[in-house]
C-alpha cells in the first residue's frame, strides 16, 4: 500500500513528524488486506472485499475514521475468523477482540441454553454463571432471538465482550463452535460481527458398525469432532450379513456377541443430542439381513432350485415382515431423532435375469397382492412402503438407498421416501435427475467422493479431502458431474460414509486419521457449496492449527 508522507522544509522537527506519521500509517495498513465477507449471489455465498476497497476505508475515503489523539490506542481493521467450516459473512471492525481470561463468565438469556453455556465455559476455562441480566467486561452471552434458519447465528465481538444469538439452540451452539475455534486457532476472537448459517440442512457422517464393532468411546470421540465441525447427523448402520450390533429385547437371538448395549447407545444418543446431532439408525432390508436370518433360517430366501440367497429374507412370508417390524418398533424408542434409514439396497432376488422364474414364490405373492401383471420388483417396492409406514407411525422422516427404487413398477415408492443416492453402478441404474425430476428429495452419498471403504475392495479407493474440497459439491450426486442448479433445493445435503467391508484393514485409530481431512472438506462444502476462499494447502494448514 502506498504511504502518504508529508513533504515540507528540510527542518529537523518536520522530518521527525513525517517519520512518526509514516509509522502510524503502516500500523493501520496491517488491517486493510483482510477479507470481509458478504453475499455475492443473493444466497449467502461468500465474496471477498478487495484490499483496495478496504484501503479506502482506512486512508481517507468517506468511511475513514480520524485516529484518536495520543495516548489512546489504535487498532487495525479486524481479520475474518479462520474456522472450519468458514463463516459465511464477517463485518470487520477496529478493536482488541476478545480472549478468555480467568474469572470471566458465560451467561445465558434463556435456560434452554444452559447446556451450550456450560460446555463452552468448560472448553474456554470460564465460569458458567447461568441466567444473568447484568453486563460485565469479558462476558460471553448466549441468547435466543430473531427469525430465520434455526441453525443460523450472529456473533458480535465488541467492547471486550462476546454476544452469540440465534433463533434456535442449534444456531447458538454453532456460534460457540466458531468462538472455540477462533480462540484455539489464534488465541483471540476478532472484533466485528459474524453472521453465519449452513447452506444445507443435512450434514452427515455414516458409520458401518455391523461389519466392524467400533467401541463406544471411539464413536463418542467422533461425535465431539462432528459437533465442533457443525455436522448434524450420525448414521449408524448396525445390521448386516456379518452381525447385528445392538442389544434387542424383542429378538435377543439375533444379536451378535460383540455388540453395544442399549445403555451404551443411550449414552451415544444423549451425547449426540447435546451437540445437536441426530442419530439416524439403519436396519437394512430386505437384503443385508444375514445376521437376522442366521437365527431364523426358515425366513431365508431360496430360489426355485432350493439354493439359499445370501442375506436376503423371503418377503413372501408374513413372518419376515413381522420380525423386521418388531425391530423397527423396538428401536424407535431407542433412537428418538426424526430421521430413519430403511436401506432397501441390493436385494439379490432382483439381480438375476428373470426374478419371476428364479423366485416363483415371490412372483406368486406379487400377483396375489397387486394383480396379475405384478412383478417381484412390485412386491419389493411394497415391502419398502410397508416398512416406511411402520417407521412413519413413530413420526420419522424416511430415506432409502437409490437402488431400492425401481423403474417401471406398478407399485410406486411412497412419495415421502427420500433417495439416499450412493451409486450409479446397479442393474438398471438411473441418473439422479430422474429422481429429482419426479419431485423427490435426494441426499448425496456419492460413492466416488464420500465412501471410505475399509480394504478398498472392487474399484473403491480411500477418498482424499483435497479431491472433495476441490471437485465435489452437493449437486455432484453421481460421478463428477453436477446436476442442474434448478434441482439444488431438492438436495437437502449429504453424508460422508465409512463402510467396514474388510474390518481388519484398519484400526480405529487409522480410520480416525484417514477420515480427518475428508470430514473437514465435506462439511465445508455442505456449509457453503461455493468455491472456498482458501487453497487446499491453506485449508489443511488451518485444520492442523485448529486441531
Short mmCIF file of C-alpha atoms in Angstrom, two decimals, residues 5-331:
data_model
loop_
_atom_site.label_atom_id
_atom_site.label_comp_id
_atom_site.label_asym_id
_atom_site.label_seq_id
_atom_site.Cartn_x
_atom_site.Cartn_y
_atom_site.Cartn_z
CA UNK A 5 4.16 11.15 3.54
CA UNK A 6 4.06 14.83 4.29
CA UNK A 7 6.53 16.94 2.42
CA UNK A 8 7.92 20.14 3.82
CA UNK A 9 11.02 22.07 4.56
CA UNK A 10 14.25 20.45 5.49
CA UNK A 11 13.85 21.36 9.15
CA UNK A 12 14.71 18.52 11.56
CA UNK A 13 11.42 18.76 13.53
CA UNK A 14 9.30 18.39 10.40
CA UNK A 15 11.30 15.32 9.33
CA UNK A 16 10.70 13.70 12.72
CA UNK A 17 6.97 14.32 12.47
CA UNK A 18 6.96 12.78 8.99
CA UNK A 19 8.64 9.62 10.30
CA UNK A 20 6.07 9.32 13.11
CA UNK A 21 3.17 9.79 10.69
CA UNK A 22 4.50 7.16 8.33
CA UNK A 23 4.90 4.66 11.15
CA UNK A 24 1.29 5.21 12.25
CA UNK A 25 0.01 4.75 8.67
CA UNK A 26 1.90 1.48 8.43
CA UNK A 27 0.26 0.21 11.64
CA UNK A 28 -3.22 0.97 10.30
CA UNK A 29 -2.35 -0.63 6.97
CA UNK A 30 -1.83 -4.01 8.66
CA UNK A 31 -5.58 -4.44 8.81
CA UNK A 32 -6.51 -3.43 5.30
CA UNK A 33 -5.75 -6.56 3.33
CA UNK A 34 -8.29 -8.57 5.29
CA UNK A 35 -11.23 -10.44 3.77
CA UNK A 36 -14.64 -9.07 4.68
CA UNK A 37 -17.43 -11.39 3.65
CA UNK A 38 -20.75 -10.51 2.06
CA UNK A 39 -23.29 -12.23 -0.16
CA UNK A 40 -22.31 -12.09 -3.78
CA UNK A 41 -25.21 -14.05 -5.22
CA UNK A 42 -28.18 -13.20 -3.05
CA UNK A 43 -27.97 -16.62 -1.45
CA UNK A 44 -25.42 -16.06 1.28
CA UNK A 45 -22.34 -17.08 -0.69
CA UNK A 46 -19.00 -15.51 0.14
CA UNK A 47 -17.47 -12.55 -1.63
CA UNK A 48 -14.15 -11.02 -0.69
CA UNK A 49 -13.78 -7.29 -0.20
CA UNK A 50 -10.74 -6.23 -2.17
CA UNK A 51 -7.65 -4.81 -0.50
CA UNK A 52 -8.17 -1.61 -2.49
CA UNK A 53 -11.70 -1.22 -1.17
CA UNK A 54 -10.52 -1.91 2.37
CA UNK A 55 -7.76 0.65 1.99
CA UNK A 56 -10.23 3.39 1.01
CA UNK A 57 -11.89 2.99 4.39
CA UNK A 58 -8.55 3.47 6.09
CA UNK A 59 -6.78 6.12 4.03
CA UNK A 60 -9.19 8.94 3.53
CA UNK A 61 -12.39 7.52 1.96
CA UNK A 62 -15.85 8.58 3.14
CA UNK A 63 -15.91 5.92 5.86
CA UNK A 64 -12.47 6.75 7.21
CA UNK A 65 -12.20 7.39 10.94
CA UNK A 66 -9.86 10.01 12.37
CA UNK A 67 -7.37 8.32 14.70
CA UNK A 68 -7.84 9.22 18.34
CA UNK A 69 -5.13 11.50 19.71
CA UNK A 70 -2.35 10.04 21.83
CA UNK A 71 -2.29 8.24 24.25
CA UNK A 72 -5.43 6.32 23.01
CA UNK A 73 -4.57 3.01 21.31
CA UNK A 74 -5.46 2.46 17.67
CA UNK A 75 -6.32 -0.99 16.27
CA UNK A 76 -6.11 -2.28 12.72
CA UNK A 77 -9.24 -3.45 10.98
CA UNK A 78 -10.03 -6.94 12.22
CA UNK A 79 -9.49 -10.04 10.13
CA UNK A 80 -12.26 -12.51 9.33
CA UNK A 81 -12.19 -15.58 11.58
CA UNK A 82 -10.41 -18.64 10.23
CA UNK A 83 -12.66 -21.59 11.03
CA UNK A 84 -13.82 -24.91 9.58
CA UNK A 85 -16.29 -24.56 8.04
CA UNK A 86 -15.58 -20.96 7.11
CA UNK A 87 -18.05 -18.37 8.38
CA UNK A 88 -20.36 -17.03 5.69
CA UNK A 89 -20.02 -13.31 6.46
CA UNK A 90 -17.89 -11.17 8.75
CA UNK A 91 -18.16 -7.41 9.19
CA UNK A 92 -14.77 -6.17 10.24
CA UNK A 93 -14.24 -3.58 12.99
CA UNK A 94 -11.45 -1.98 14.97
CA UNK A 95 -10.78 -3.19 18.44
CA UNK A 96 -8.79 -5.61 20.57
CA UNK A 97 -11.12 -8.56 20.04
CA UNK A 98 -11.80 -10.96 22.89
CA UNK A 99 -9.80 -13.64 24.59
CA UNK A 100 -10.76 -15.75 27.62
CA UNK A 101 -9.35 -14.71 30.98
CA UNK A 102 -9.63 -16.40 34.33
CA UNK A 103 -12.63 -15.24 36.34
CA UNK A 104 -14.69 -14.18 33.34
CA UNK A 105 -18.04 -15.82 32.76
CA UNK A 106 -20.53 -17.29 30.33
CA UNK A 107 -24.11 -16.15 30.86
CA UNK A 108 -27.33 -17.13 29.09
CA UNK A 109 -30.53 -15.28 28.36
CA UNK A 110 -32.64 -18.43 28.37
CA UNK A 111 -32.48 -21.58 30.50
CA UNK A 112 -32.72 -23.64 27.28
CA UNK A 113 -29.13 -22.65 26.53
CA UNK A 114 -27.70 -23.98 29.79
CA UNK A 115 -26.05 -26.99 28.14
CA UNK A 116 -24.43 -24.85 25.46
CA UNK A 117 -23.29 -22.37 28.10
CA UNK A 118 -21.78 -24.97 30.39
CA UNK A 119 -19.95 -26.66 27.52
CA UNK A 120 -18.28 -23.56 26.10
CA UNK A 121 -17.43 -22.30 29.59
CA UNK A 122 -15.61 -25.55 30.34
CA UNK A 123 -13.83 -25.55 27.00
CA UNK A 124 -12.57 -21.97 27.39
CA UNK A 125 -11.79 -22.11 31.11
CA UNK A 126 -14.55 -19.67 32.11
CA UNK A 127 -17.15 -19.72 34.86
CA UNK A 128 -20.72 -20.63 33.94
CA UNK A 129 -22.98 -18.10 35.68
CA UNK A 130 -26.39 -19.16 34.36
CA UNK A 131 -29.11 -16.63 33.55
CA UNK A 132 -27.95 -13.10 34.25
CA UNK A 133 -29.10 -9.68 33.11
CA UNK A 134 -26.16 -7.61 34.25
CA UNK A 135 -23.31 -6.92 31.88
CA UNK A 136 -19.66 -7.35 32.81
CA UNK A 137 -16.41 -6.90 30.95
CA UNK A 138 -15.26 -10.15 29.40
CA UNK A 139 -18.72 -11.76 29.30
CA UNK A 140 -19.75 -14.35 26.75
CA UNK A 141 -23.53 -14.04 26.49
CA UNK A 142 -25.75 -16.60 24.72
CA UNK A 143 -29.30 -15.67 23.74
CA UNK A 144 -32.25 -16.84 21.70
CA UNK A 145 -33.92 -14.40 19.36
CA UNK A 146 -34.66 -13.38 15.81
CA UNK A 147 -36.11 -15.32 12.92
CA UNK A 148 -34.93 -17.43 10.04
CA UNK A 149 -32.96 -20.65 9.90
CA UNK A 150 -32.72 -22.21 13.36
CA UNK A 151 -29.14 -23.25 12.60
CA UNK A 152 -28.06 -19.67 11.88
CA UNK A 153 -26.46 -17.33 14.40
CA UNK A 154 -24.94 -13.91 14.88
CA UNK A 155 -21.78 -13.41 16.92
CA UNK A 156 -20.75 -9.91 17.91
CA UNK A 157 -17.34 -9.17 19.45
CA UNK A 158 -17.36 -5.64 20.79
CA UNK A 159 -16.31 -3.68 23.89
CA UNK A 160 -14.43 -6.66 25.30
CA UNK A 161 -17.48 -8.95 25.22
CA UNK A 162 -18.97 -11.67 23.00
CA UNK A 163 -22.67 -11.93 22.22
CA UNK A 164 -23.95 -15.02 20.38
CA UNK A 165 -27.61 -15.16 19.41
CA UNK A 166 -29.81 -17.13 17.08
CA UNK A 167 -33.42 -18.20 16.53
CA UNK A 168 -32.68 -21.77 17.69
CA UNK A 169 -30.48 -23.57 20.17
CA UNK A 170 -28.56 -25.28 17.36
CA UNK A 171 -27.51 -21.97 15.85
CA UNK A 172 -26.30 -20.64 19.19
CA UNK A 173 -24.34 -23.87 19.66
CA UNK A 174 -22.68 -23.38 16.26
CA UNK A 175 -21.76 -19.87 17.33
CA UNK A 176 -19.95 -21.32 20.34
CA UNK A 177 -18.10 -23.69 17.98
CA UNK A 178 -16.91 -20.70 15.97
CA UNK A 179 -15.77 -18.96 19.15
CA UNK A 180 -13.96 -22.09 20.33
CA UNK A 181 -12.11 -22.42 17.02
CA UNK A 182 -11.18 -18.74 16.99
CA UNK A 183 -9.65 -18.99 20.45
CA UNK A 184 -7.91 -22.31 19.85
CA UNK A 185 -6.64 -21.25 16.44
CA UNK A 186 -5.40 -17.77 17.22
CA UNK A 187 -5.99 -17.00 20.88
CA UNK A 188 -8.37 -14.13 20.19
CA UNK A 189 -11.83 -13.78 18.68
CA UNK A 190 -11.57 -10.87 16.22
CA UNK A 191 -13.59 -7.70 16.66
CA UNK A 192 -16.67 -7.44 14.47
CA UNK A 193 -19.85 -9.27 13.59
CA UNK A 194 -20.19 -12.80 12.20
CA UNK A 195 -23.46 -13.73 10.52
CA UNK A 196 -23.41 -17.39 9.68
CA UNK A 197 -25.55 -20.36 8.80
CA UNK A 198 -25.47 -23.51 6.67
CA UNK A 199 -26.43 -23.81 3.03
CA UNK A 200 -27.57 -27.41 3.56
CA UNK A 201 -29.70 -28.68 6.47
CA UNK A 202 -28.30 -32.24 6.31
CA UNK A 203 -24.59 -32.59 7.09
CA UNK A 204 -23.95 -36.20 7.93
CA UNK A 205 -21.43 -38.88 8.78
CA UNK A 206 -22.46 -42.54 8.43
CA UNK A 207 -20.67 -45.39 10.20
CA UNK A 208 -20.95 -49.09 9.45
CA UNK A 209 -20.72 -50.76 12.86
CA UNK A 210 -22.25 -54.02 11.61
CA UNK A 211 -19.12 -55.30 9.86
CA UNK A 212 -16.68 -53.71 12.33
CA UNK A 213 -17.59 -53.27 16.01
CA UNK A 214 -16.41 -49.77 16.89
CA UNK A 215 -16.10 -49.02 20.58
CA UNK A 216 -18.44 -46.70 22.43
CA UNK A 217 -15.56 -44.35 23.27
CA UNK A 218 -14.44 -44.14 19.63
CA UNK A 219 -17.96 -43.28 18.49
CA UNK A 220 -18.25 -40.64 21.22
CA UNK A 221 -14.95 -39.10 20.15
CA UNK A 222 -16.30 -38.83 16.61
CA UNK A 223 -19.46 -37.15 17.93
CA UNK A 224 -17.37 -34.49 19.66
CA UNK A 225 -15.38 -33.99 16.47
CA UNK A 226 -18.54 -33.80 14.35
CA UNK A 227 -20.14 -31.30 16.72
CA UNK A 228 -17.15 -28.97 16.60
CA UNK A 229 -17.31 -29.12 12.79
CA UNK A 230 -21.06 -28.35 12.72
CA UNK A 231 -22.19 -31.73 11.36
CA UNK A 232 -25.74 -32.56 12.45
CA UNK A 233 -26.26 -36.25 11.61
CA UNK A 234 -24.62 -39.51 12.65
CA UNK A 235 -25.85 -42.55 10.74
CA UNK A 236 -25.43 -45.98 12.36
CA UNK A 237 -25.66 -48.99 10.04
CA UNK A 238 -25.84 -51.70 12.71
CA UNK A 239 -27.39 -54.70 10.95
CA UNK A 240 -25.92 -56.61 8.02
CA UNK A 241 -24.93 -60.09 6.89
CA UNK A 242 -21.93 -60.15 9.23
CA UNK A 243 -23.51 -59.07 12.51
CA UNK A 244 -26.32 -57.37 14.38
CA UNK A 245 -24.66 -54.95 16.79
CA UNK A 246 -27.24 -53.53 19.22
CA UNK A 247 -28.94 -55.28 22.12
CA UNK A 248 -32.53 -56.34 21.40
CA UNK A 249 -35.31 -57.28 23.79
CA UNK A 250 -37.81 -58.29 21.10
CA UNK A 251 -35.37 -60.63 19.34
CA UNK A 252 -32.31 -61.27 21.53
CA UNK A 253 -31.48 -64.35 19.45
CA UNK A 254 -30.24 -62.21 16.53
CA UNK A 255 -27.74 -60.12 18.50
CA UNK A 256 -24.05 -60.76 17.84
CA UNK A 257 -21.64 -61.48 20.68
CA UNK A 258 -19.77 -58.20 20.23
CA UNK A 259 -22.45 -55.51 20.42
CA UNK A 260 -23.48 -52.24 22.04
CA UNK A 261 -25.88 -52.43 24.94
CA UNK A 262 -28.92 -50.18 24.95
CA UNK A 263 -27.37 -48.26 27.84
CA UNK A 264 -24.31 -47.57 25.69
CA UNK A 265 -26.47 -46.49 22.76
CA UNK A 266 -28.44 -44.17 25.04
CA UNK A 267 -25.21 -42.50 26.14
CA UNK A 268 -24.19 -42.13 22.49
CA UNK A 269 -27.58 -40.65 21.58
CA UNK A 270 -27.53 -38.30 24.58
CA UNK A 271 -24.05 -37.04 23.71
CA UNK A 272 -25.12 -36.53 20.10
CA UNK A 273 -28.21 -34.61 21.21
CA UNK A 274 -26.03 -32.32 23.33
CA UNK A 275 -24.12 -31.48 20.13
CA UNK A 276 -27.33 -31.06 18.09
CA UNK A 277 -26.58 -34.23 16.13
CA UNK A 278 -29.41 -36.57 15.15
CA UNK A 279 -28.53 -40.27 15.23
CA UNK A 280 -30.04 -41.93 12.17
CA UNK A 281 -30.43 -45.72 12.60
CA UNK A 282 -30.42 -48.13 9.68
CA UNK A 283 -31.77 -51.67 9.71
CA UNK A 284 -31.27 -52.60 6.07
CA UNK A 285 -33.94 -54.83 4.50
CA UNK A 286 -34.99 -56.93 2.65
CA UNK A 287 -31.33 -57.57 1.76
CA UNK A 288 -28.32 -57.43 4.09
CA UNK A 289 -30.19 -59.39 6.79
CA UNK A 290 -27.75 -62.29 7.08
CA UNK A 291 -27.24 -61.96 10.83
CA UNK A 292 -31.01 -61.97 11.43
CA UNK A 293 -31.53 -64.93 9.08
CA UNK A 294 -28.84 -66.92 10.88
CA UNK A 295 -31.21 -67.14 13.85
CA UNK A 296 -34.27 -67.61 11.60
CA UNK A 297 -33.15 -69.86 8.72
CA UNK A 298 -36.78 -70.55 7.80
CA UNK A 299 -37.05 -66.94 6.61
CA UNK A 300 -34.12 -67.10 4.18
CA UNK A 301 -34.95 -66.57 0.53
CA UNK A 302 -34.35 -69.61 -1.68
CA UNK A 303 -34.59 -69.83 -5.45
CA UNK A 304 -36.60 -72.34 -7.49
CA UNK A 305 -33.83 -74.92 -7.03
CA UNK A 306 -33.83 -74.51 -3.25
CA UNK A 307 -30.50 -72.67 -3.17
CA UNK A 308 -30.28 -70.06 -0.39
CA UNK A 309 -29.79 -66.43 -1.43
CA UNK A 310 -27.20 -64.76 0.80
CA UNK A 311 -28.50 -62.06 3.10
CA UNK A 312 -31.99 -61.94 1.54
CA UNK A 313 -35.16 -62.52 3.53
CA UNK A 314 -38.17 -64.15 1.86
CA UNK A 315 -40.61 -61.25 1.58
CA UNK A 316 -43.46 -63.54 0.55
CA UNK A 317 -43.66 -64.73 4.18
CA UNK A 318 -45.66 -62.72 6.72
CA UNK A 319 -43.21 -63.78 9.43
CA UNK A 320 -40.42 -61.88 7.68
CA UNK A 321 -42.37 -58.62 7.80
CA UNK A 322 -43.35 -59.20 11.43
CA UNK A 323 -39.77 -59.77 12.54
CA UNK A 324 -38.44 -56.64 10.84
CA UNK A 325 -41.36 -54.54 12.09
CA UNK A 326 -40.72 -55.81 15.63
CA UNK A 327 -37.21 -54.41 15.38
CA UNK A 328 -38.27 -51.11 13.82
CA UNK A 329 -40.83 -50.55 16.55
CA UNK A 330 -38.39 -51.51 19.29
CA UNK A 331 -35.58 -49.22 18.17
#
